[in-house]
Coordinates of C-alpha atoms and ligand atoms in Angstrom, one line a residue:
X1 CA -14.9 -77.1 162.1
X2 CA -15.0 -79.9 159.9
X3 CA -14.7 -77.9 156.9
X4 CA -11.6 -76.0 158.2
X5 CA -10.1 -79.3 158.9
X6 CA -10.7 -80.5 155.6
X7 CA -9.5 -77.5 153.8
X8 CA -6.4 -77.8 155.8
X9 CA -6.0 -81.5 154.7
X10 CA -6.4 -80.7 151.2
X11 CA -4.2 -77.7 151.4
X12 CA -1.6 -80.1 153.1
X13 CA -2.1 -82.5 150.4
X14 CA -1.7 -80.1 147.8
X15 CA 1.5 -78.6 149.4
X16 CA 3.1 -82.2 149.4
X17 CA 2.1 -82.8 145.6
X18 CA 3.7 -79.5 144.7
X19 CA 6.6 -80.2 146.9
X20 CA 7.3 -83.6 145.2
X21 CA 7.0 -82.3 141.7
X22 CA 8.6 -79.1 142.1
X23 CA 11.2 -79.6 144.7
X24 CA 14.6 -79.9 143.0
X25 CA 17.2 -81.9 145.0
X26 CA 20.1 -79.5 145.1
X27 CA 23.1 -81.0 143.4
X28 CA 26.4 -79.6 144.8
X29 CA 29.3 -79.6 142.2
X30 CA 31.7 -80.0 145.2
X31 CA 30.9 -83.6 145.5
X32 CA 32.5 -84.2 142.1
X33 CA 35.7 -85.3 143.8
X34 CA 37.6 -86.9 141.3
X35 CA 37.8 -84.9 138.0
X36 CA 39.9 -87.4 136.0
X37 CA 37.9 -90.8 137.1
X38 CA 36.8 -92.0 133.6
X39 CA 34.6 -94.4 132.1
X40 CA 36.8 -96.8 130.1
X41 CA 36.0 -97.5 126.6
X42 CA 38.7 -100.0 125.5
X43 CA 36.5 -102.7 124.6
X44 CA 33.6 -100.7 123.4
X45 CA 31.9 -101.1 120.1
X46 CA 28.1 -100.5 119.3
X47 CA 25.8 -102.3 117.3
X48 CA 22.0 -101.7 116.4
X49 CA 20.2 -104.6 116.8
X50 CA 16.6 -105.0 115.6
X51 CA 14.3 -107.3 117.8
X52 CA 11.6 -109.1 116.6
X53 CA 9.5 -106.3 118.1
X54 CA 10.9 -104.1 115.6
X55 CA 12.7 -101.9 118.3
X56 CA 16.3 -101.2 117.5
X57 CA 18.6 -101.6 120.5
X58 CA 21.9 -99.7 120.7
X59 CA 24.1 -102.6 122.1
X60 CA 27.7 -102.8 123.0
X61 CA 29.1 -105.8 121.5
X62 CA 32.2 -107.7 122.1
X63 CA 33.2 -110.3 120.0
X64 CA 31.5 -111.7 116.8
X65 CA 28.5 -113.8 117.0
X66 CA 29.6 -116.0 114.4
X67 CA 33.4 -116.4 115.0
X68 CA 33.0 -116.6 118.7
X69 CA 30.3 -119.0 118.4
X70 CA 32.3 -121.3 120.8
X71 CA 32.4 -118.9 123.6
X72 CA 29.4 -118.6 126.0
X73 CA 27.1 -115.6 125.7
X74 CA 27.0 -113.0 128.4
X75 CA 24.0 -110.7 128.5
X76 CA 24.2 -107.5 130.7
X77 CA 21.0 -105.4 131.6
X78 CA 21.5 -102.2 133.3
X79 CA 18.8 -100.4 135.2
X80 CA 17.2 -96.8 135.9
X81 CA 18.7 -94.3 135.4
X82 CA 21.8 -95.6 133.8
X83 CA 22.8 -97.1 130.5
X84 CA 25.0 -100.3 129.4
X85 CA 28.0 -98.3 129.3
X86 CA 27.5 -96.3 132.5
X87 CA 26.2 -99.4 134.5
X88 CA 28.6 -102.2 133.0
X89 CA 31.9 -100.4 131.7
X90 CA 34.1 -102.1 134.5
X91 CA 32.5 -105.4 133.9
X92 CA 32.9 -105.2 130.0
X93 CA 36.3 -104.6 130.6
X94 CA 37.0 -107.2 132.8
X95 CA 34.7 -109.9 131.2
X96 CA 36.6 -108.8 127.7
X97 CA 39.9 -108.9 128.9
X98 CA 39.4 -112.7 130.2
X99 CA 38.9 -113.5 126.5
X100 CA 36.3 -116.1 127.7
X101 CA 32.9 -114.6 126.5
X102 CA 31.1 -113.3 123.7
X103 CA 29.1 -110.2 125.3
X104 CA 26.0 -108.0 124.4
X105 CA 25.2 -105.2 126.8
X106 CA 22.0 -103.4 125.3
X107 CA 20.9 -99.8 126.2
X108 CA 17.4 -101.0 127.3
X109 CA 14.5 -99.7 124.9
X110 CA 13.9 -96.0 125.5
X111 CA 17.4 -95.6 126.8
X112 CA 20.3 -93.6 125.3
X113 CA 20.3 -94.2 121.4
X114 CA 17.8 -97.2 121.2
X115 CA 14.4 -96.9 120.0
X116 CA 11.9 -95.2 122.1
X117 CA 8.1 -96.3 121.5
X118 CA 5.9 -93.7 123.0
X119 CA 3.3 -95.7 124.6
X120 CA 3.7 -96.8 128.3
X121 CA 2.4 -100.3 127.0
X122 CA 5.3 -100.8 125.2
X123 CA 7.1 -100.9 128.6
X124 CA 5.0 -103.8 129.8
X125 CA 7.3 -106.4 131.1
X126 CA 5.9 -108.8 128.2
X127 CA 7.7 -106.5 125.8
X128 CA 11.0 -106.1 127.6
X129 CA 11.3 -110.0 128.2
X130 CA 10.8 -110.4 124.4
X131 CA 13.5 -108.0 123.8
X132 CA 15.9 -110.2 125.8
X133 CA 14.6 -113.3 124.0
X134 CA 15.3 -111.9 120.6
X135 CA 18.8 -111.0 121.5
X136 CA 19.9 -114.3 122.8
X137 CA 18.1 -116.4 120.2
X138 CA 17.5 -114.2 117.1
X139 CA 20.3 -112.2 116.9
X140 CA 23.0 -114.2 118.8
X141 CA 21.7 -117.4 117.5
X142 CA 22.3 -119.0 121.2
X143 CA 20.3 -121.6 123.0
X144 CA 21.1 -120.2 126.0
X145 CA 23.1 -117.2 127.9
X146 CA 24.7 -115.8 131.3
X147 CA 22.2 -113.2 132.1
X148 CA 23.7 -110.8 134.6
X149 CA 21.1 -107.8 135.5
X150 CA 20.8 -104.8 137.5
X151 CA 17.8 -102.6 138.8
X152 CA 15.4 -102.4 135.9
X153 CA 17.4 -104.9 133.9
X154 CA 17.1 -107.1 136.9
X155 CA 13.3 -106.9 137.4
X156 CA 13.4 -108.1 133.6
X157 CA 15.8 -110.8 134.2
X158 CA 13.8 -112.5 137.1
X159 CA 10.9 -112.5 134.8
X160 CA 12.5 -113.8 132.1
X161 CA 14.0 -116.6 134.2
X162 CA 10.6 -117.5 135.0
X163 CA 8.9 -117.5 131.4
X164 CA 12.0 -118.7 129.5
X165 CA 14.1 -121.0 132.2
X166 CA 15.4 -122.9 129.0
X167 CA 17.3 -119.5 127.6
X168 CA 19.5 -119.1 130.8
X169 CA 22.4 -121.0 132.0
X170 CA 23.1 -119.0 135.3
X171 CA 21.4 -115.9 136.5
X172 CA 23.0 -113.2 138.1
X173 CA 21.1 -110.5 140.0
X174 CA 22.4 -107.3 141.4
X175 CA 20.4 -105.5 144.1
X176 CA 16.7 -106.4 143.1
X177 CA 14.3 -108.8 144.9
X178 CA 12.5 -111.7 143.5
X179 CA 9.1 -110.7 142.0
X180 CA 7.3 -112.4 145.0
X181 CA 9.9 -111.0 147.6
X182 CA 7.7 -107.7 148.4
X183 CA 4.6 -109.9 149.1
X184 CA 6.8 -112.3 151.4
X185 CA 8.1 -109.4 153.3
X186 CA 4.7 -108.3 154.1
X187 CA 3.7 -111.7 155.1
X188 CA 6.9 -112.6 157.0
X189 CA 8.6 -109.3 157.9
X190 CA 8.3 -106.8 160.8
X191 CA 5.7 -103.9 160.5
X192 CA 8.8 -101.6 160.5
X193 CA 10.4 -103.2 157.6
X194 CA 7.3 -103.2 155.7
X195 CA 6.7 -99.5 156.4
X196 CA 10.3 -98.8 155.7
X197 CA 10.1 -100.3 152.3
X198 CA 6.8 -98.5 151.6
X199 CA 8.5 -95.2 152.5
X200 CA 11.4 -95.9 150.1
X201 CA 8.9 -96.7 147.2
X202 CA 6.8 -93.5 147.4
X203 CA 8.4 -92.4 144.0
X204 CA 7.1 -95.4 142.2
X205 CA 3.6 -93.9 142.6
X206 CA 4.9 -90.5 142.0
X207 CA 6.1 -91.9 138.4
X208 CA 2.6 -93.0 137.5
X209 CA 1.6 -89.2 137.1
X210 CA 1.3 -88.2 133.5
X211 CA 4.0 -86.5 131.6
X212 CA 5.4 -83.9 132.0
X213 CA 5.0 -83.9 135.9
X214 CA 7.5 -86.5 136.8
X215 CA 9.6 -85.7 133.7
X216 CA 10.0 -82.0 134.9
X217 CA 11.0 -83.1 138.2
X218 CA 13.8 -84.8 136.7
X219 CA 14.8 -82.7 133.6
X220 CA 14.8 -79.5 135.6
X221 CA 17.9 -77.5 136.5
X222 CA 20.4 -79.6 134.3
X223 CA 18.9 -83.2 135.7
X224 CA 19.9 -82.1 139.1
X225 CA 17.6 -84.7 140.9
X226 CA 18.9 -87.6 138.9
X227 CA 22.4 -86.6 139.7
X228 CA 21.7 -86.2 143.2
X229 CA 20.1 -89.7 143.4
X230 CA 23.2 -91.3 141.7
X231 CA 25.4 -89.4 144.2
X232 CA 23.4 -90.3 147.1
X233 CA 22.9 -93.9 146.1
X234 CA 26.6 -94.3 145.8
X235 CA 28.3 -95.1 149.2
X236 CA 31.4 -93.0 148.3
X237 CA 29.1 -90.2 147.4
X238 CA 31.6 -89.6 144.6
X239 CA 30.9 -89.2 141.0
X240 CA 33.3 -87.7 138.3
X241 CA 32.3 -84.9 136.1
X242 CA 33.2 -87.0 133.3
X243 CA 30.6 -89.7 134.4
X244 CA 27.9 -86.8 134.9
X245 CA 28.6 -85.8 131.1
X246 CA 28.1 -89.1 129.8
X247 CA 24.8 -89.5 132.1
X248 CA 23.4 -86.3 131.2
X249 CA 24.1 -87.1 127.3
X250 CA 22.0 -90.4 127.8
X251 CA 19.1 -88.4 129.6
X252 CA 19.3 -85.6 127.1
X253 CA 18.2 -88.1 124.0
X254 CA 14.9 -86.8 122.9
X255 CA 12.2 -88.9 124.7
X256 CA 14.5 -90.6 127.1
X257 CA 13.3 -89.4 130.2
X258 CA 9.6 -90.2 129.2
X259 CA 10.9 -93.6 128.5
X260 CA 12.4 -94.0 131.8
X261 CA 9.2 -93.1 133.7
X262 CA 7.4 -95.6 131.2
X263 CA 8.9 -98.4 132.6
X264 CA 7.3 -97.6 136.0
X265 CA 4.0 -96.6 134.1
X266 CA 4.2 -100.1 132.2
X267 CA 4.8 -102.0 135.3
X268 CA 1.6 -100.8 137.5
X269 CA -0.9 -98.9 135.3
X270 CA 0.3 -101.4 132.2
X271 CA -0.2 -104.4 134.2
X272 CA -3.7 -103.4 135.3
X273 CA -4.7 -102.4 131.9
X274 CA -3.1 -105.5 130.3
X275 CA -5.1 -107.5 132.7
X276 CA -8.2 -106.1 132.0
X277 CA -7.9 -105.8 128.2
X278 CA -7.1 -109.7 128.5
X279 CA -10.1 -110.6 130.5
X280 CA -12.4 -108.6 128.2
X281 CA -11.2 -109.9 125.1
X282 CA -10.4 -113.4 126.3
X283 CA -6.9 -113.3 125.2
X284 CA -3.7 -113.7 126.9
X285 CA -1.5 -111.1 125.3
X286 CA -0.2 -109.7 128.7
X287 CA -0.2 -112.9 130.8
X288 CA 2.7 -113.9 132.7
X289 CA 3.6 -116.8 135.1
X290 CA 2.6 -116.2 138.8
X291 CA 5.3 -113.8 140.5
X292 CA 5.6 -116.8 143.3
X293 CA 7.3 -119.2 140.6
X294 CA 10.8 -120.1 142.0
X295 CA 13.9 -119.8 139.7
X296 CA 15.0 -123.1 138.4
X297 CA 18.4 -122.1 137.0
X298 CA 21.4 -121.6 139.1
X299 CA 21.4 -118.1 140.7
X300 CA 23.9 -115.8 142.0
X301 CA 22.2 -113.1 144.0
X302 CA 24.6 -110.2 144.8
X303 CA 23.3 -107.5 147.1
X304 CA 24.8 -104.2 148.4
X305 CA 23.7 -103.7 151.9
X306 CA 23.7 -99.9 151.7
X307 CA 20.9 -100.0 149.2
X308 CA 18.8 -96.7 150.2
X309 CA 15.7 -97.8 148.1
X310 CA 15.5 -101.5 148.8
X311 CA 15.2 -103.1 152.2
X312 CA 17.9 -105.6 152.9
X313 CA 15.6 -108.1 154.1
X314 CA 14.1 -108.5 150.9
X315 CA 17.6 -109.8 149.7
X316 CA 17.4 -112.9 152.1
X317 CA 13.7 -113.6 151.1
X318 CA 14.6 -113.4 147.4
X319 CA 17.3 -116.2 148.0
X320 CA 15.7 -118.3 150.3
X321 CA 12.1 -118.4 148.7
X322 CA 13.0 -117.5 145.2
X323 CA 15.9 -119.6 144.2
X324 CA 14.5 -123.2 143.6
X325 CA 15.9 -125.9 146.1
X326 CA 16.8 -128.0 143.2
X327 CA 19.5 -125.5 142.2
X328 CA 20.6 -124.2 145.4
X329 CA 23.7 -126.1 145.8
X330 CA 24.8 -124.3 142.2
X331 CA 23.6 -120.9 143.7
X332 CA 25.0 -118.4 145.8
X333 CA 24.0 -115.5 147.7
X334 CA 26.6 -112.6 148.3
X335 CA 25.8 -109.7 150.3
X336 CA 28.5 -106.9 149.9
X337 CA 29.1 -104.7 153.2
X338 CA 29.3 -101.1 152.7
X339 CA 28.3 -101.2 149.2
X340 CA 25.3 -99.0 147.9
X341 CA 22.5 -100.0 145.2
X342 CA 24.9 -99.3 142.3
X343 CA 27.2 -102.2 143.1
X344 CA 28.6 -102.3 139.4
X345 CA 30.0 -98.9 140.0
X346 CA 30.5 -98.9 143.6
X347 CA 32.4 -102.2 144.1
X348 CA 33.8 -102.9 140.6
X349 CA 36.6 -105.1 141.5
X350 CA 34.5 -107.2 143.8
X351 CA 31.8 -107.7 141.3
X352 CA 34.1 -108.6 138.4
X353 CA 35.8 -111.3 140.5
X354 CA 32.3 -112.7 141.3
X355 CA 31.4 -112.7 137.7
X356 CA 34.8 -114.2 136.5
X357 CA 34.2 -117.0 139.2
X358 CA 30.7 -117.7 138.8
X359 CA 30.1 -117.6 134.9
X360 CA 31.9 -120.8 133.8
Ligands
LIG401 C1 41.2 -90.2 140.6 O1 40.8 -91.3 139.8 C2 41.9 -91.9 138.9 C3 41.6 -92.8 137.9 O2 40.9 -93.9 138.7 C4 43.0 -92.2 139.9 O3 44.3 -92.8 139.5 C5 43.3 -91.2 141.1 O4 44.2 -91.7 142.0 C6 42.3 -90.6 141.7 N1 42.5 -89.3 142.3 C7 42.0 -89.3 143.6 C8 42.4 -87.9 144.4 O5 41.3 -90.0 144.0
LIG402 C1 24.7 -79.8 132.8 O1 25.8 -80.9 133.6 C2 26.6 -81.5 133.0 C3 27.1 -82.5 133.7 O2 27.5 -82.1 135.1 C4 27.6 -80.4 132.4 O3 29.0 -81.1 131.8 C5 26.9 -79.4 131.8 O4 28.1 -78.2 131.4 C6 25.8 -78.9 132.2 N1 25.0 -78.0 131.3 C7 24.5 -76.8 131.6 C8 24.0 -76.0 130.9 O5 24.9 -76.2 132.9
LIG403 C1 25.2 -93.9 124.1 O1 25.5 -94.7 123.0 C2 26.5 -94.0 122.2 C3 26.8 -94.9 120.8 O2 25.7 -95.0 120.1 C4 27.8 -94.1 123.0 O3 28.7 -93.1 122.3 C5 27.3 -93.1 124.2 O4 28.6 -93.2 125.0 C6 26.2 -94.0 125.2 N1 25.8 -92.8 126.1 C7 25.8 -93.5 127.3 C8 25.4 -92.6 128.4 O5 25.7 -94.6 127.6

């Protein structure tokens, strides 16, 4: 009897894994509703910037770092599974047209035409933070920047604000919780909120599996799963063929999908490995400040409430606990009703308006 139950359990588990790995979310071409919607490229010029890590970042640059030295620097950090262009095209146009800023929007390491170091430790937060530091100080030659970030870019930006508060003039975060917020949710949230968030985060565990399992799931059938994720995560459910072509080009760069997975591997396994290594060799190569540190620079937290991957409760916790009392009077929490995780694409006018108002 016990043996039967055990084999059933094992079979169910195997089926679950197989299903997760092999099931490709169908992508219905009919959801491509507007074939003429395009990504504007009016202000787009790319520069290859070499960071102090020796990694080249393919970066959208608006303005000239020398000639525009009187204009404040805005750094835009995109997330998974986007690129600087697909995430920020609307904002780059609006910020550029204002004539008020010098702008850098990198394809984060591993994405599109940026270098793709092959080890998941290369995607440890310490290295991602160092890339941002390099852009602001070594390349742009600035003391500080307006840092604006979404999704994975925002995970890096929160941590950057904790490690290098002096490099930030104002921080803007779109739809990502403060690093301590998940812990706070467990402590202060309801069980249903905690379970709901765990359920939504299952994919992070799945991404820890080695190449090619998660990679297969994403590249199979012309990136059907990634396309469906973009569509499902957009409240309108609309994405144009031109946009899809652009995304597919980015994902098709050799090694790009593995790098995208390596962000998650670096975050969990890499963090563990780094901590153990530092302990063993009495070094602090991978040490970061406590996740509970509050942000000591003015912060605007924009949050599309229709985020399917992140509990809305995390937003309030992030703002209330994460933004230091000393800067609250210069900070803002802006929930956006009816807007998805991909707020820069889903509510471009609203986001542009908020940025132009806040970044001064
Ligand atoms: C498609 O997008 C274009 C450009 O954004 C817009 O002018 C047009 O009205 C849209 N058409 C439909 C049917 O939504
Ligand atoms: C893959 O998807 C893109 C974007 O939808 C499309 O343009 C391309 O033709 C597709 N490629 C194949 C081989 O079907
Ligand atoms: C990738 O970068 C190139 C410029 O190097 C650009 O033309 C292309 O549109 C970018 N692709 C995406 C998906 O951002």
